[in-house]
């Protein structure tokens, strides 16, 4: 079936540096993409989203880039902080009005002080 | 309203027993979703409700699984004759529409089948 996957299972980053988390997706019909952060013992928490008609979107300290040609999604976190340590998932949906999210396998980000 | 609530947070059960989990969505959300998450993996969609109607079920939802949302508010997920492979985190989410309408996850119920 269609799937969303991640390249790196674990990313160690120095506090203050920028982090980049990558994700590949396989469903070319996907129209809406979301990045989630999940801390231990908690549910996924929304970070930022992007529609397929965009290639970049910025939030507070986060930027999502979408390359539809190669079906690649990335999340950039600027000035990574200890509170950013978590597992990050990308997810896709056939549209913003869709109901079902397909998640990738997750990347663990460890921020070193 | 403090978000999506799930109960219990943890459940340990013996193989073959039945278990039931509860989810209370955000009060104004008419859509409710169940996902299953195993260690190191992303959540996998199980089923969703719009009000009291169950509109979609994943093939992951075997005959031993049943979900209800009788009054269009809280939902229950029951697993009958639990197996060790059912051990996972069961996540509930709710939204006021699709994924772009305040889609919010609860903290989940962690099930361990021994």
XYZ file of C-alpha atoms in Angstrom, chain A residues 32 34 36 38 41-46 49 51 89 93 95-106, chain B residues 9 31 33 35 37 40-45 48 56 89 91 95 97-101 103 105-108:
52
model
C -1.691 17.513 2.380
C 1.821 17.319 8.332
C 4.073 15.835 14.213
C 5.701 13.041 19.869
C 4.006 9.050 26.900
C 2.115 11.606 24.845
C 0.151 11.644 21.644
C 1.437 13.253 18.436
C 1.429 17.030 18.558
C 0.891 19.117 15.424
C 1.453 21.473 7.676
C -0.473 21.613 0.960
C 6.696 11.909 12.229
C -3.520 12.757 3.637
C -6.543 16.288 1.238
C -7.062 18.713 4.073
C -10.671 17.606 4.280
C -9.640 13.988 4.416
C -9.887 11.973 7.553
C -7.182 9.392 7.480
C -3.531 10.144 8.091
C -0.767 7.829 6.905
C 2.315 8.140 9.088
C 5.928 7.296 8.545
C 8.093 5.426 11.016
C 9.524 8.357 12.946
C -3.581 5.379 30.374
C -15.294 13.462 14.154
C -10.608 8.601 15.090
C -5.197 4.704 15.660
C 0.886 2.664 17.388
C 9.102 2.931 17.016
C 6.394 3.118 14.393
C 3.991 5.811 13.341
C 0.323 5.527 14.241
C -1.827 3.371 11.957
C -5.418 4.308 11.215
C -13.320 6.903 12.361
C -14.527 3.813 7.716
C -0.541 2.247 22.133
C -4.543 6.631 20.201
C -11.512 17.042 14.746
C -13.852 18.386 10.108
C -10.991 16.762 8.250
C -7.315 16.720 9.074
C -7.069 20.479 8.730
C -9.739 21.248 11.315
C -7.123 17.369 14.420
C -4.615 13.453 19.479
C -5.066 12.169 22.996
C -2.218 10.725 25.029
C -3.265 7.174 24.285
